Each structure stands twice: as C-alpha cells, then as structure tokens.
Amino acid sequence: TQLLEQSPQFLSIQEGENLTVYCNSSSVFSSLQWYRQEPGEGPVLLVTVVTGGEVKKLKRLTFQFGDARKDSSLHITAAQPGDTGLYLCAGRGNTGKLIFGQGTTLQVKP
Amino acid sequence: NAGVMQNPRHLVRRRGQEARLRCSPMKGHSHVYWYRQLPEEGLKFMVYLQKENIIDESGMPKERFSAEFPKEGPSILRIQQVVRGDSAAYFCASSLAGGTGANVLTFGAGSRLTVL
C-alpha cells in the first residue's frame, strides 16, 4: 500500500516567518504534486515535480522532490496571511489514482 | 470552458435515505475520480472511472456505495441507506488522460453531505 505522511499536521506562525512542510513515503512515486485547499473549495494544484532532486519555485514557495522520489518538501519564505490554508501533497499511485497525504493546516497570523 | 461541476453543493439526508452526488467533468476529460474528505483531513481515494468502466474501486466501501460514469451524462456517486458516518465532503476530479505520470487532475468544489 502506497502511503504519504505529511508533517506537521498543524502550523500556526506569525506573518514574515519561514516554514517547511514535509511529505514522506516508503514508496517511490513517478511524480508528486502539491495542492492548496481553502475552506469550502476543492484542492487547487500548485506544482508537479517529476525528476528526483528537482527544485521548483513559485514566488515565495519552493518545492523539492527527493533524490529517491520518495519524499518532497514545501518551503514558504516570509509567510503572509494569504498563505493560510490546507496544503496537500499527492503522489500518482499504481493505477493512476492520486494518493493524498493527510494535509498540513497552515495559519499565518498578521 | 467550465471546470468540474459538482451538484448539489450541499445535501442533507436523514439516516436510511439515499444520496446521489453528480459530477460533470471538464470538457474533453474522460477520466473521473471520487474522493472523500473529513474536516481538516486529506482526501481519501474512493473510485476511479473511465467512460462506462470502473478502473479502480479499491477505496469504495463494499456495501451501500456505488459509482458510475455512463457514456452520456455526469458521473454519479450513490450512497444507499446513509448513516451519520457518511457525513463528509465528496470531491470529484477529472483528467484528460489517466495512467502514470504528471497528468493534471482538476477538482470540483465538492458536495457536502450531512446525515441527520
């Protein structure tokens, strides 16, 4: 069974601080995706990482895919209240379905 | 080009009733996925369908739950004889192609089921 473990589950920080969210698995994934979900809405794709060791940047967000393609991290620099939300990592399973981690709830206080 | 459309957005049912949730995928998408989410948790995979075929139903409870994606019309997730534990948000996603790789899934806004 392919599982993704995210940590931490909850994070409450002040505006301007940096943070890192981790996504780990014992399985290899062909790709990993990061989503952000706001209350009452569906997840929205932020990024897809495909190559082991790959680093992608999206403004203040930096995504990294582990060399062995078993883990990924999301780093946010100088967090803002608008970054508040549920962050989800997801990997493509054997039959094509997406397998999600349990999510990290981020709260950024002004 | 409309996104993934789910309806109803909110559904209230009493224990023992049936719930039907509909999902119209993005135009041109023939792959549909259903997920279930409890508050502040991740999405739990339920079923993956391609037109008229169930590809993977490993996340579907064996009883009371069924899904279909007919040749014409939306995909339907049907829950019979609902119980309080079925209360959750149910999300549908669609993609242009399935299989492995980085194919993008587009999610709908979800249907929130409350069982009284």
PDB file of C-alpha atoms in Angstrom:
ATOM      1  CA  THR A   1       0.000   0.000   0.000  1.00  0.00           C
ATOM      2  CA  GLN A   2       1.385   3.383  -1.004  1.00  0.00           C
ATOM      3  CA  LEU A   3       1.088   5.960   1.769  1.00  0.00           C
ATOM      4  CA  LEU A   4       2.143   9.582   2.124  1.00  0.00           C
ATOM      5  CA  GLU A   5       2.842  11.062   5.563  1.00  0.00           C
ATOM      6  CA  GLN A   6       2.776  14.821   5.968  1.00  0.00           C
ATOM      7  CA  SER A   7       4.252  16.794   8.829  1.00  0.00           C
ATOM      8  CA  PRO A   8       3.446  18.839  10.697  1.00  0.00           C
ATOM      9  CA  GLN A   9      -0.324  18.426  10.682  1.00  0.00           C
ATOM     10  CA  PHE A  10      -0.951  21.902  12.073  1.00  0.00           C
ATOM     11  CA  LEU A  11       1.209  25.010  11.910  1.00  0.00           C
ATOM     12  CA  SER A  12       0.426  28.441  13.323  1.00  0.00           C
ATOM     13  CA  ILE A  13       3.007  31.165  12.678  1.00  0.00           C
ATOM     14  CA  GLN A  14       3.365  34.944  12.541  1.00  0.00           C
ATOM     15  CA  GLU A  15       3.462  36.883   9.315  1.00  0.00           C
ATOM     16  CA  GLY A  16       7.001  37.111   7.967  1.00  0.00           C
ATOM     17  CA  GLU A  17       8.222  33.782   9.346  1.00  0.00           C
ATOM     18  CA  ASN A  18       9.520  30.924   7.213  1.00  0.00           C
ATOM     19  CA  LEU A  19       8.185  27.378   7.309  1.00  0.00           C
ATOM     20  CA  THR A  20       8.714  23.953   5.780  1.00  0.00           C
ATOM     21  CA  VAL A  21       6.164  21.190   5.258  1.00  0.00           C
ATOM     22  CA  TYR A  22       7.329  17.631   4.670  1.00  0.00           C
ATOM     23  CA  CYS A  23       5.809  14.778   2.703  1.00  0.00           C
ATOM     24  CA  ASN A  24       7.362  11.325   3.154  1.00  0.00           C
ATOM     25  CA  SER A  25       6.749   7.819   1.881  1.00  0.00           C
ATOM     26  CA  SER A  26       8.414   4.429   1.864  1.00  0.00           C
ATOM     27  CA  SER A  27       7.293   4.041  -1.771  1.00  0.00           C
ATOM     28  CA  VAL A  28       8.698   5.535  -4.937  1.00  0.00           C
ATOM     29  CA  PHE A  29       6.369   7.823  -6.870  1.00  0.00           C
ATOM     30  CA  SER A  30       6.714   8.730 -10.530  1.00  0.00           C
ATOM     31  CA  SER A  31       5.626  12.263  -9.631  1.00  0.00           C
ATOM     32  CA  LEU A  32       4.451  14.250  -6.638  1.00  0.00           C
ATOM     33  CA  GLN A  33       2.050  17.150  -6.638  1.00  0.00           C
ATOM     34  CA  TRP A  34       1.293  19.860  -4.099  1.00  0.00           C
ATOM     35  CA  TYR A  35      -2.181  21.315  -3.714  1.00  0.00           C
ATOM     36  CA  ARG A  36      -3.643  24.136  -1.660  1.00  0.00           C
ATOM     37  CA  GLN A  37      -7.227  23.985  -0.460  1.00  0.00           C
ATOM     38  CA  GLU A  38      -9.298  26.780   1.031  1.00  0.00           C
ATOM     39  CA  PRO A  39     -12.414  26.181   3.166  1.00  0.00           C
ATOM     40  CA  GLY A  40     -15.436  25.201   1.107  1.00  0.00           C
ATOM     41  CA  GLU A  41     -13.426  24.694  -2.071  1.00  0.00           C
ATOM     42  CA  GLY A  42     -11.662  21.885  -3.886  1.00  0.00           C
ATOM     43  CA  PRO A  43      -7.876  21.494  -3.943  1.00  0.00           C
ATOM     44  CA  VAL A  44      -6.007  23.620  -6.456  1.00  0.00           C
ATOM     45  CA  LEU A  45      -2.763  22.373  -7.979  1.00  0.00           C
ATOM     46  CA  LEU A  46       0.347  24.389  -7.077  1.00  0.00           C
ATOM     47  CA  VAL A  47       3.119  22.342  -8.678  1.00  0.00           C
ATOM     48  CA  THR A  48       4.133  18.940 -10.030  1.00  0.00           C
ATOM     49  CA  VAL A  49       7.642  17.557  -9.500  1.00  0.00           C
ATOM     50  CA  VAL A  50       8.766  14.674 -11.655  1.00  0.00           C
ATOM     51  CA  THR A  51      12.555  14.285 -11.540  1.00  0.00           C
ATOM     52  CA  GLY A  52      14.450  13.138  -8.438  1.00  0.00           C
ATOM     53  CA  GLY A  53      16.266  16.118  -6.904  1.00  0.00           C
ATOM     54  CA  GLU A  54      14.108  18.603  -8.779  1.00  0.00           C
ATOM     55  CA  VAL A  55      13.543  22.044  -7.249  1.00  0.00           C
ATOM     56  CA  LYS A  56      10.733  24.315  -8.408  1.00  0.00           C
ATOM     57  CA  LYS A  57       9.992  27.842  -7.265  1.00  0.00           C
ATOM     58  CA  LEU A  58       6.666  29.619  -7.311  1.00  0.00           C
ATOM     59  CA  LYS A  59       7.202  33.150  -5.962  1.00  0.00           C
ATOM     60  CA  ARG A  60       7.825  32.625  -2.213  1.00  0.00           C
ATOM     61  CA  LEU A  61       7.162  28.874  -2.396  1.00  0.00           C
ATOM     62  CA  THR A  62       9.983  26.387  -3.051  1.00  0.00           C
ATOM     63  CA  PHE A  63       9.205  22.743  -3.778  1.00  0.00           C
ATOM     64  CA  GLN A  64      11.748  19.948  -3.707  1.00  0.00           C
ATOM     65  CA  PHE A  65      11.498  16.307  -4.792  1.00  0.00           C
ATOM     66  CA  GLY A  66      13.847  13.891  -3.033  1.00  0.00           C
ATOM     67  CA  ASP A  67      16.598  12.192  -4.998  1.00  0.00           C
ATOM     68  CA  ALA A  68      14.956   8.789  -4.490  1.00  0.00           C
ATOM     69  CA  ARG A  69      11.493  10.173  -5.388  1.00  0.00           C
ATOM     70  CA  LYS A  70      10.073   9.070  -2.041  1.00  0.00           C
ATOM     71  CA  ASP A  71       9.736  12.446  -0.359  1.00  0.00           C
ATOM     72  CA  SER A  72       9.093  16.097  -1.026  1.00  0.00           C
ATOM     73  CA  SER A  73       9.111  19.386   0.842  1.00  0.00           C
ATOM     74  CA  LEU A  74       7.398  22.734   0.535  1.00  0.00           C
ATOM     75  CA  HIS A  75       9.191  25.776   1.919  1.00  0.00           C
ATOM     76  CA  ILE A  76       7.440  29.135   2.262  1.00  0.00           C
ATOM     77  CA  THR A  77       9.550  32.244   2.776  1.00  0.00           C
ATOM     78  CA  ALA A  78       8.148  35.265   4.613  1.00  0.00           C
ATOM     79  CA  ALA A  79       4.676  33.795   5.040  1.00  0.00           C
ATOM     80  CA  GLN A  80       1.675  36.079   4.609  1.00  0.00           C
ATOM     81  CA  PRO A  81      -1.911  35.767   5.912  1.00  0.00           C
ATOM     82  CA  GLY A  82      -2.987  34.953   2.345  1.00  0.00           C
ATOM     83  CA  ASP A  83      -0.945  31.738   2.558  1.00  0.00           C
ATOM     84  CA  THR A  84      -3.371  30.376   5.160  1.00  0.00           C
ATOM     85  CA  GLY A  85      -4.963  27.122   4.035  1.00  0.00           C
ATOM     86  CA  LEU A  86      -4.667  23.353   3.865  1.00  0.00           C
ATOM     87  CA  TYR A  87      -1.604  22.119   1.954  1.00  0.00           C
ATOM     88  CA  LEU A  88      -1.769  18.637   0.493  1.00  0.00           C
ATOM     89  CA  CYS A  89       0.871  16.512  -1.179  1.00  0.00           C
ATOM     90  CA  ALA A  90      -0.230  13.773  -3.568  1.00  0.00           C
ATOM     91  CA  GLY A  91       1.513  11.016  -5.483  1.00  0.00           C
ATOM     92  CA  ARG A  92       0.361   9.095  -8.500  1.00  0.00           C
ATOM     93  CA  GLY A  93      -0.472   5.506  -7.497  1.00  0.00           C
ATOM     94  CA  ASN A  94      -0.100   2.311  -9.472  1.00  0.00           C
ATOM     95  CA  THR A  95      -3.452   2.502 -11.274  1.00  0.00           C
ATOM     96  CA  GLY A  96      -3.284   6.210 -11.995  1.00  0.00           C
ATOM     97  CA  LYS A  97      -5.216   7.435  -8.984  1.00  0.00           C
ATOM     98  CA  LEU A  98      -3.777  10.239  -6.822  1.00  0.00           C
ATOM     99  CA  ILE A  99      -2.901   9.285  -3.254  1.00  0.00           C
ATOM    100  CA  PHE A 100      -3.024  12.188  -0.810  1.00  0.00           C
ATOM    101  CA  GLY A 101      -1.225  12.876   2.431  1.00  0.00           C
ATOM    102  CA  GLN A 102      -3.344  13.860   5.417  1.00  0.00           C
ATOM    103  CA  GLY A 103      -2.599  17.528   4.864  1.00  0.00           C
ATOM    104  CA  THR A 104      -0.983  20.390   6.767  1.00  0.00           C
ATOM    105  CA  THR A 105      -3.249  23.143   8.072  1.00  0.00           C
ATOM    106  CA  LEU A 106      -1.333  26.431   7.996  1.00  0.00           C
ATOM    107  CA  GLN A 107      -2.453  29.551   9.805  1.00  0.00           C
ATOM    108  CA  VAL A 108      -0.499  32.759   9.288  1.00  0.00           C
ATOM    109  CA  LYS A 109      -1.362  35.469  11.800  1.00  0.00           C
ATOM    110  CA  PRO A 110      -0.994  39.129  10.829  1.00  0.00           C
TER     111      PRO A 110
ATOM    112  CA  ASN B   1     -14.661  26.282 -20.613  1.00  0.00           C
ATOM    113  CA  ALA B   2     -16.372  25.381 -17.372  1.00  0.00           C
ATOM    114  CA  GLY B   3     -14.400  23.480 -14.772  1.00  0.00           C
ATOM    115  CA  VAL B   4     -15.505  20.342 -12.972  1.00  0.00           C
ATOM    116  CA  MET B   5     -19.104  20.859 -11.879  1.00  0.00           C
ATOM    117  CA  GLN B   6     -20.495  19.101  -8.861  1.00  0.00           C
ATOM    118  CA  ASN B   7     -24.044  19.170  -7.589  1.00  0.00           C
ATOM    119  CA  PRO B   8     -25.597  19.522  -5.226  1.00  0.00           C
ATOM    120  CA  ARG B   9     -23.082  21.603  -3.277  1.00  0.00           C
ATOM    121  CA  HIS B  10     -24.887  20.781  -0.054  1.00  0.00           C
ATOM    122  CA  LEU B  11     -27.139  17.819   0.653  1.00  0.00           C
ATOM    123  CA  VAL B  12     -28.955  16.937   3.861  1.00  0.00           C
ATOM    124  CA  ARG B  13     -30.329  13.447   4.316  1.00  0.00           C
ATOM    125  CA  ARG B  14     -31.880  11.513   7.208  1.00  0.00           C
ATOM    126  CA  ARG B  15     -30.473   8.154   8.202  1.00  0.00           C
ATOM    127  CA  GLY B  16     -31.650   5.428   5.839  1.00  0.00           C
ATOM    128  CA  GLN B  17     -32.232   7.703   2.839  1.00  0.00           C
ATOM    129  CA  GLU B  18     -30.269   7.684  -0.395  1.00  0.00           C
ATOM    130  CA  ALA B  19     -27.757  10.310  -1.504  1.00  0.00           C
ATOM    131  CA  ARG B  20     -26.871  10.918  -5.149  1.00  0.00           C
ATOM    132  CA  LEU B  21     -23.935  13.147  -5.971  1.00  0.00           C
ATOM    133  CA  ARG B  22     -23.271  14.258  -9.540  1.00  0.00           C
ATOM    134  CA  CYS B  23     -20.083  15.253 -11.281  1.00  0.00           C
ATOM    135  CA  SER B  24     -19.696  16.699 -14.761  1.00  0.00           C
ATOM    136  CA  PRO B  25     -16.025  16.553 -15.788  1.00  0.00           C
ATOM    137  CA  MET B  26     -14.214  19.235 -17.722  1.00  0.00           C
ATOM    138  CA  LYS B  27     -14.995  19.254 -21.428  1.00  0.00           C
ATOM    139  CA  GLY B  28     -12.957  16.587 -23.175  1.00  0.00           C
ATOM    140  CA  HIS B  29     -11.995  14.748 -19.961  1.00  0.00           C
ATOM    141  CA  SER B  30     -12.873  11.072 -19.901  1.00  0.00           C
ATOM    142  CA  HIS B  31     -11.323  10.116 -16.547  1.00  0.00           C
ATOM    143  CA  VAL B  32     -13.159  10.784 -13.283  1.00  0.00           C
ATOM    144  CA  TYR B  33     -12.057  10.266  -9.687  1.00  0.00           C
ATOM    145  CA  TRP B  34     -14.088  10.473  -6.480  1.00  0.00           C
ATOM    146  CA  TYR B  35     -12.582  11.379  -3.121  1.00  0.00           C
ATOM    147  CA  ARG B  36     -13.989  11.802   0.369  1.00  0.00           C
ATOM    148  CA  GLN B  37     -12.735  14.326   2.923  1.00  0.00           C
ATOM    149  CA  LEU B  38     -13.426  14.776   6.645  1.00  0.00           C
ATOM    150  CA  PRO B  39     -12.777  18.208   8.241  1.00  0.00           C
ATOM    151  CA  GLU B  40      -9.093  19.210   8.295  1.00  0.00           C
ATOM    152  CA  GLU B  41      -8.022  15.893   6.804  1.00  0.00           C
ATOM    153  CA  GLY B  42      -6.610  14.827   3.469  1.00  0.00           C
ATOM    154  CA  LEU B  43      -8.602  13.357   0.635  1.00  0.00           C
ATOM    155  CA  LYS B  44      -9.284   9.626   0.715  1.00  0.00           C
ATOM    156  CA  PHE B  45      -9.477   7.955  -2.680  1.00  0.00           C
ATOM    157  CA  MET B  46     -12.736   6.147  -3.390  1.00  0.00           C
ATOM    158  CA  VAL B  47     -13.039   5.229  -7.069  1.00  0.00           C
ATOM    159  CA  TYR B  48     -11.521   5.942 -10.484  1.00  0.00           C
ATOM    160  CA  LEU B  49     -13.674   5.614 -13.580  1.00  0.00           C
ATOM    161  CA  GLN B  50     -13.253   5.993 -17.294  1.00  0.00           C
ATOM    162  CA  LYS B  51     -16.282   6.236 -19.537  1.00  0.00           C
ATOM    163  CA  GLU B  52     -18.519   3.224 -18.753  1.00  0.00           C
ATOM    164  CA  ASN B  53     -15.674   1.441 -16.918  1.00  0.00           C
ATOM    165  CA  ILE B  54     -14.535   1.254 -13.309  1.00  0.00           C
ATOM    166  CA  ILE B  55     -10.720   1.276 -13.334  1.00  0.00           C
ATOM    167  CA  ASP B  56     -10.023   1.186  -9.586  1.00  0.00           C
ATOM    168  CA  GLU B  57     -12.604   0.949  -6.805  1.00  0.00           C
ATOM    169  CA  SER B  58     -10.207  -0.061  -4.049  1.00  0.00           C
ATOM    170  CA  GLY B  59     -11.324   2.842  -1.832  1.00  0.00           C
ATOM    171  CA  MET B  60     -15.051   2.196  -2.075  1.00  0.00           C
ATOM    172  CA  PRO B  61     -16.845   0.615   0.888  1.00  0.00           C
ATOM    173  CA  LYS B  62     -18.125  -2.811  -0.130  1.00  0.00           C
ATOM    174  CA  GLU B  63     -21.718  -2.047   0.807  1.00  0.00           C
ATOM    175  CA  ARG B  64     -24.119   0.843   0.139  1.00  0.00           C
ATOM    176  CA  PHE B  65     -21.719   2.775  -2.147  1.00  0.00           C
ATOM    177  CA  SER B  66     -21.682   2.645  -5.938  1.00  0.00           C
ATOM    178  CA  ALA B  67     -20.375   4.814  -8.762  1.00  0.00           C
ATOM    179  CA  GLU B  68     -20.962   5.052 -12.465  1.00  0.00           C
ATOM    180  CA  PHE B  69     -19.791   7.155 -15.381  1.00  0.00           C
ATOM    181  CA  PRO B  70     -22.133   6.478 -18.291  1.00  0.00           C
ATOM    182  CA  LYS B  71     -21.385   7.162 -21.938  1.00  0.00           C
ATOM    183  CA  GLU B  72     -23.652  10.173 -21.786  1.00  0.00           C
ATOM    184  CA  GLY B  73     -24.183  12.371 -18.753  1.00  0.00           C
ATOM    185  CA  PRO B  74     -22.401  13.006 -15.484  1.00  0.00           C
ATOM    186  CA  SER B  75     -20.686  10.601 -13.154  1.00  0.00           C
ATOM    187  CA  ILE B  76     -22.866   9.607 -10.192  1.00  0.00           C
ATOM    188  CA  LEU B  77     -21.748   8.587  -6.709  1.00  0.00           C
ATOM    189  CA  ARG B  78     -24.647   6.853  -4.981  1.00  0.00           C
ATOM    190  CA  ILE B  79     -24.860   6.141  -1.270  1.00  0.00           C
ATOM    191  CA  GLN B  80     -27.767   3.983  -0.156  1.00  0.00           C
ATOM    192  CA  GLN B  81     -29.196   3.869   3.369  1.00  0.00           C
ATOM    193  CA  VAL B  82     -26.947   6.666   4.600  1.00  0.00           C
ATOM    194  CA  VAL B  83     -25.598   6.651   8.155  1.00  0.00           C
ATOM    195  CA  ARG B  84     -24.179   9.547  10.203  1.00  0.00           C
ATOM    196  CA  GLY B  85     -20.636   8.389   9.436  1.00  0.00           C
ATOM    197  CA  ASP B  86     -21.225   9.141   5.743  1.00  0.00           C
ATOM    198  CA  SER B  87     -21.283  12.872   6.532  1.00  0.00           C
ATOM    199  CA  ALA B  88     -18.319  14.349   4.699  1.00  0.00           C
ATOM    200  CA  ALA B  89     -17.291  16.407   1.690  1.00  0.00           C
ATOM    201  CA  TYR B  90     -17.155  14.384  -1.510  1.00  0.00           C
ATOM    202  CA  PHE B  91     -14.876  15.691  -4.236  1.00  0.00           C
ATOM    203  CA  CYS B  92     -14.797  14.772  -7.873  1.00  0.00           C
ATOM    204  CA  ALA B  93     -11.809  15.337 -10.153  1.00  0.00           C
ATOM    205  CA  SER B  94     -11.307  14.784 -13.854  1.00  0.00           C
ATOM    206  CA  SER B  95      -8.328  14.418 -16.148  1.00  0.00           C
ATOM    207  CA  LEU B  96      -7.703  14.276 -19.836  1.00  0.00           C
ATOM    208  CA  ALA B  97      -5.798  11.027 -19.573  1.00  0.00           C
ATOM    209  CA  GLY B  98      -5.168   8.513 -16.843  1.00  0.00           C
ATOM    210  CA  GLY B  99      -2.274   6.256 -16.039  1.00  0.00           C
ATOM    211  CA  THR B 100       1.039   7.194 -14.518  1.00  0.00           C
ATOM    212  CA  GLY B 101       2.933  10.400 -14.993  1.00  0.00           C
ATOM    213  CA  ALA B 102       2.143  14.002 -14.280  1.00  0.00           C
ATOM    214  CA  ASN B 103      -1.340  14.216 -15.767  1.00  0.00           C
ATOM    215  CA  VAL B 104      -3.198  17.017 -14.045  1.00  0.00           C
ATOM    216  CA  LEU B 105      -6.385  16.390 -12.090  1.00  0.00           C
ATOM    217  CA  THR B 106      -8.843  19.271 -11.871  1.00  0.00           C
ATOM    218  CA  PHE B 107     -11.090  19.203  -8.828  1.00  0.00           C
ATOM    219  CA  GLY B 108     -14.645  20.350  -8.394  1.00  0.00           C
ATOM    220  CA  ALA B 109     -15.771  22.421  -5.403  1.00  0.00           C
ATOM    221  CA  GLY B 110     -17.212  19.376  -3.675  1.00  0.00           C
ATOM    222  CA  SER B 111     -20.574  18.176  -2.394  1.00  0.00           C
ATOM    223  CA  ARG B 112     -21.098  18.370   1.340  1.00  0.00           C
ATOM    224  CA  LEU B 113     -23.311  15.634   2.688  1.00  0.00           C
ATOM    225  CA  THR B 114     -24.848  15.950   6.134  1.00  0.00           C
ATOM    226  CA  VAL B 115     -26.706  12.965   7.553  1.00  0.00           C
ATOM    227  CA  LEU B 116     -29.095  13.794  10.388  1.00  0.00           C
TER     228      LEU B 116
END
